[in-house]
PDB file of C-alpha atoms in Angstrom:
ATOM      1  CA  UNK Q  10      12.722  11.628  -6.472  1.00  0.00           C
ATOM      2  CA  UNK Q  11      11.103   9.718  -3.621  1.00  0.00           C
ATOM      3  CA  UNK Q  12      13.150   8.992  -0.526  1.00  0.00           C
ATOM      4  CA  UNK Q  13      13.729   5.330   0.268  1.00  0.00           C
ATOM      5  CA  UNK Q  14      11.592   5.686   3.423  1.00  0.00           C
ATOM      6  CA  UNK Q  15       8.577   6.719   1.328  1.00  0.00           C
ATOM      7  CA  UNK Q  16       9.119   3.845  -1.079  1.00  0.00           C
ATOM      8  CA  UNK Q  17       9.550   1.363   1.777  1.00  0.00           C
ATOM      9  CA  UNK Q  18       6.434   2.611   3.557  1.00  0.00           C
ATOM     10  CA  UNK Q  19       4.369   2.293   0.390  1.00  0.00           C
ATOM     11  CA  UNK Q  20       5.641  -1.240  -0.250  1.00  0.00           C
ATOM     12  CA  UNK Q  21       4.794  -2.273   3.316  1.00  0.00           C
ATOM     13  CA  UNK Q  22       1.145  -1.682   2.562  1.00  0.00           C
ATOM     14  CA  UNK Q  23       1.307  -4.648   0.161  1.00  0.00           C
ATOM     15  CA  UNK Q  24      -1.112  -3.063  -2.271  1.00  0.00           C
ATOM     16  CA  UNK Q  25      -1.205  -2.700  -6.003  1.00  0.00           C
ATOM     17  CA  UNK Q  26      -2.965   0.509  -6.894  1.00  0.00           C
ATOM     18  CA  UNK Q  27      -3.267   2.088 -10.303  1.00  0.00           C
ATOM     19  CA  UNK Q  28      -1.897   5.611 -10.286  1.00  0.00           C
ATOM     20  CA  UNK Q  29      -5.163   6.957 -11.658  1.00  0.00           C
ATOM     21  CA  UNK Q  30      -7.105   5.563  -8.686  1.00  0.00           C
ATOM     22  CA  UNK Q  31      -5.300   7.721  -6.117  1.00  0.00           C
ATOM     23  CA  UNK Q  32      -4.686  11.450  -6.405  1.00  0.00           C
ATOM     24  CA  UNK Q  33      -0.974  12.267  -6.155  1.00  0.00           C
ATOM     25  CA  UNK Q  34      -1.394  14.618  -3.179  1.00  0.00           C
ATOM     26  CA  UNK Q  35      -3.794  12.382  -1.239  1.00  0.00           C
ATOM     27  CA  UNK Q  36      -2.848  11.440   2.294  1.00  0.00           C
ATOM     28  CA  UNK Q  37      -5.958   9.387   2.916  1.00  0.00           C
ATOM     29  CA  UNK Q  38      -8.132   7.427   0.520  1.00  0.00           C
ATOM     30  CA  UNK Q  39     -10.599   4.565   0.292  1.00  0.00           C
ATOM     31  CA  UNK Q  40     -11.866   2.588  -2.686  1.00  0.00           C
ATOM     32  CA  UNK Q  41     -13.670  -0.639  -3.579  1.00  0.00           C
ATOM     33  CA  UNK Q  42     -11.651  -3.649  -4.727  1.00  0.00           C
ATOM     34  CA  UNK Q  43     -12.253  -5.651  -7.885  1.00  0.00           C
ATOM     35  CA  UNK Q  44     -14.038  -8.504  -6.120  1.00  0.00           C
ATOM     36  CA  UNK Q  45     -16.396  -6.511  -3.911  1.00  0.00           C
ATOM     37  CA  UNK Q  46     -14.238  -5.635  -0.905  1.00  0.00           C
ATOM     38  CA  UNK Q  47     -13.006  -2.294   0.377  1.00  0.00           C
ATOM     39  CA  UNK Q  48      -9.486  -0.919   0.928  1.00  0.00           C
ATOM     40  CA  UNK Q  49      -8.335   2.247   2.664  1.00  0.00           C
ATOM     41  CA  UNK Q  50      -4.944   3.863   3.198  1.00  0.00           C
ATOM     42  CA  UNK Q  51      -3.710   6.733   5.331  1.00  0.00           C
ATOM     43  CA  UNK Q  52      -0.191   8.215   5.267  1.00  0.00           C
ATOM     44  CA  UNK Q  53       1.215  11.155   7.211  1.00  0.00           C
ATOM     45  CA  UNK Q  54       4.603  12.783   7.579  1.00  0.00           C
ATOM     46  CA  UNK Q  55       6.023  14.772  10.445  1.00  0.00           C
ATOM     47  CA  UNK Q  56       9.614  15.819   9.802  1.00  0.00           C
ATOM     48  CA  UNK Q  57      11.506  12.671   8.857  1.00  0.00           C
ATOM     49  CA  UNK Q  58       8.908  10.341  10.407  1.00  0.00           C
ATOM     50  CA  UNK Q  59       6.338   8.677   8.170  1.00  0.00           C
ATOM     51  CA  UNK Q  60       3.345   6.788   9.546  1.00  0.00           C
ATOM     52  CA  UNK Q  61       0.744   4.851   7.642  1.00  0.00           C
ATOM     53  CA  UNK Q  62      -2.121   2.469   8.058  1.00  0.00           C
ATOM     54  CA  UNK Q  63      -4.053   0.174   5.776  1.00  0.00           C
ATOM     55  CA  UNK Q  64      -7.420  -1.500   6.251  1.00  0.00           C
ATOM     56  CA  UNK Q  65      -8.943  -4.020   3.919  1.00  0.00           C
ATOM     57  CA  UNK Q  66     -12.179  -5.975   4.046  1.00  0.00           C
ATOM     58  CA  UNK Q  67     -13.159  -8.737   1.700  1.00  0.00           C
ATOM     59  CA  UNK Q  68     -16.567  -9.537   0.242  1.00  0.00           C
ATOM     60  CA  UNK Q  69     -16.663 -12.772   2.262  1.00  0.00           C
ATOM     61  CA  UNK Q  70     -16.079 -11.102   5.657  1.00  0.00           C
ATOM     62  CA  UNK Q  71     -12.301 -11.357   5.951  1.00  0.00           C
ATOM     63  CA  UNK Q  72     -10.392  -8.315   7.191  1.00  0.00           C
ATOM     64  CA  UNK Q  73      -6.802  -7.060   7.362  1.00  0.00           C
ATOM     65  CA  UNK Q  74      -5.270  -4.125   9.223  1.00  0.00           C
ATOM     66  CA  UNK Q  75      -1.686  -2.917   9.201  1.00  0.00           C
ATOM     67  CA  UNK Q  76       0.151   0.068  10.628  1.00  0.00           C
ATOM     68  CA  UNK Q  77       3.704   1.186   9.979  1.00  0.00           C
ATOM     69  CA  UNK Q  78       6.173   3.841  11.008  1.00  0.00           C
ATOM     70  CA  UNK Q  79       9.397   4.783   9.211  1.00  0.00           C
ATOM     71  CA  UNK Q  80      12.148   7.159  10.242  1.00  0.00           C
ATOM     72  CA  UNK Q  81      14.217   8.570   7.389  1.00  0.00           C
ATOM     73  CA  UNK Q  82      17.921   9.193   7.745  1.00  0.00           C
ATOM     74  CA  UNK Q  83      21.266   7.816   6.646  1.00  0.00           C
ATOM     75  CA  UNK Q  84      19.828   4.541   7.907  1.00  0.00           C
ATOM     76  CA  UNK Q  85      16.088   4.257   7.221  1.00  0.00           C
ATOM     77  CA  UNK Q  86      14.263   2.378   9.974  1.00  0.00           C
ATOM     78  CA  UNK Q  87      10.769   0.953   9.637  1.00  0.00           C
ATOM     79  CA  UNK Q  88       8.414  -1.044  11.833  1.00  0.00           C
ATOM     80  CA  UNK Q  89       5.133  -2.637  10.797  1.00  0.00           C
ATOM     81  CA  UNK Q  90       2.495  -4.620  12.626  1.00  0.00           C
ATOM     82  CA  UNK Q  91      -0.461  -6.334  11.023  1.00  0.00           C
ATOM     83  CA  UNK Q  92      -3.387  -8.551  11.872  1.00  0.00           C
ATOM     84  CA  UNK Q  93      -6.264 -10.127  10.085  1.00  0.00           C
ATOM     85  CA  UNK Q  94      -9.217 -12.428  10.341  1.00  0.00           C
ATOM     86  CA  UNK Q  95     -10.302 -14.832   7.646  1.00  0.00           C
ATOM     87  CA  UNK Q  96     -13.896 -15.388   6.560  1.00  0.00           C
ATOM     88  CA  UNK Q  97     -13.990 -18.475   8.781  1.00  0.00           C
ATOM     89  CA  UNK Q  98     -13.080 -16.428  11.895  1.00  0.00           C
ATOM     90  CA  UNK Q  99      -9.486 -17.614  12.210  1.00  0.00           C
ATOM     91  CA  UNK Q 100      -7.048 -14.816  12.962  1.00  0.00           C
ATOM     92  CA  UNK Q 101      -3.356 -14.129  12.382  1.00  0.00           C
ATOM     93  CA  UNK Q 102      -0.918 -11.361  13.289  1.00  0.00           C
ATOM     94  CA  UNK Q 103       2.661 -10.340  12.779  1.00  0.00           C
ATOM     95  CA  UNK Q 104       5.364  -7.730  13.201  1.00  0.00           C
ATOM     96  CA  UNK Q 105       8.399  -6.754  11.124  1.00  0.00           C
ATOM     97  CA  UNK Q 106      11.197  -4.263  11.684  1.00  0.00           C
ATOM     98  CA  UNK Q 107      13.850  -3.267   9.166  1.00  0.00           C
ATOM     99  CA  UNK Q 108      16.833  -0.993   8.794  1.00  0.00           C
ATOM    100  CA  UNK Q 109      18.372  -0.014   5.453  1.00  0.00           C
ATOM    101  CA  UNK Q 110      21.610   1.859   5.100  1.00  0.00           C
ATOM    102  CA  UNK Q 111      23.547   2.924   2.018  1.00  0.00           C
ATOM    103  CA  UNK Q 112      25.384  -0.416   1.758  1.00  0.00           C
ATOM    104  CA  UNK Q 113      23.347  -3.073   3.576  1.00  0.00           C
ATOM    105  CA  UNK Q 114      20.133  -3.786   5.379  1.00  0.00           C
ATOM    106  CA  UNK Q 115      18.512  -6.201   7.752  1.00  0.00           C
ATOM    107  CA  UNK Q 116      15.040  -7.146   8.855  1.00  0.00           C
ATOM    108  CA  UNK Q 117      13.433  -9.356  11.465  1.00  0.00           C
ATOM    109  CA  UNK Q 118       9.860 -10.350  12.100  1.00  0.00           C
ATOM    110  CA  UNK Q 119       7.381 -12.747  13.568  1.00  0.00           C
ATOM    111  CA  UNK Q 120       4.119 -14.278  12.409  1.00  0.00           C
ATOM    112  CA  UNK Q 121       1.473 -15.877  14.616  1.00  0.00           C
ATOM    113  CA  UNK Q 122      -0.995 -18.132  12.851  1.00  0.00           C
ATOM    114  CA  UNK Q 123      -4.543 -19.192  13.700  1.00  0.00           C
ATOM    115  CA  UNK Q 124      -3.308 -22.105  15.810  1.00  0.00           C
ATOM    116  CA  UNK Q 125      -1.256 -19.782  18.062  1.00  0.00           C
ATOM    117  CA  UNK Q 126       2.139 -20.949  16.821  1.00  0.00           C
ATOM    118  CA  UNK Q 127       4.664 -18.188  16.202  1.00  0.00           C
ATOM    119  CA  UNK Q 128       7.399 -18.265  13.570  1.00  0.00           C
ATOM    120  CA  UNK Q 129      10.406 -15.918  13.682  1.00  0.00           C
ATOM    121  CA  UNK Q 130      12.606 -14.929  10.781  1.00  0.00           C
ATOM    122  CA  UNK Q 131      15.354 -12.530   9.874  1.00  0.00           C
ATOM    123  CA  UNK Q 132      17.531 -11.675   6.924  1.00  0.00           C
ATOM    124  CA  UNK Q 133      20.448  -9.462   5.928  1.00  0.00           C
ATOM    125  CA  UNK Q 134      21.363  -8.159   2.519  1.00  0.00           C
ATOM    126  CA  UNK Q 135      23.920  -6.015   0.697  1.00  0.00           C
ATOM    127  CA  UNK Q 136      22.962  -3.333  -1.773  1.00  0.00           C
TER     128      UNK Q 136
END
């Protein structure tokens, strides 16, 4: 059974990958996408700390990079930062932190768009 930190870290990558495309024991992989781009993923674990990074390039020149770190425990804590550039050269970036316990969780984040405006958001939930 996967710990919730592993599941959360995988979901933060925002990728849909067929299980046959990635070996089960792989910590680092790279593959082409359906429409001519490239995607790569790296995950490592040291004790109860999981770190990961994702890079993606599109066939039209757009790119996306994200890195995350999760600490497993009674309360799982994760932080992720990401940035990207569209094919037209406009860039964006963002950060998100979250904490999930056995009964509730919360997250907060920010997103900065190509025009430089930043939007903040947060949410809380019960399990």
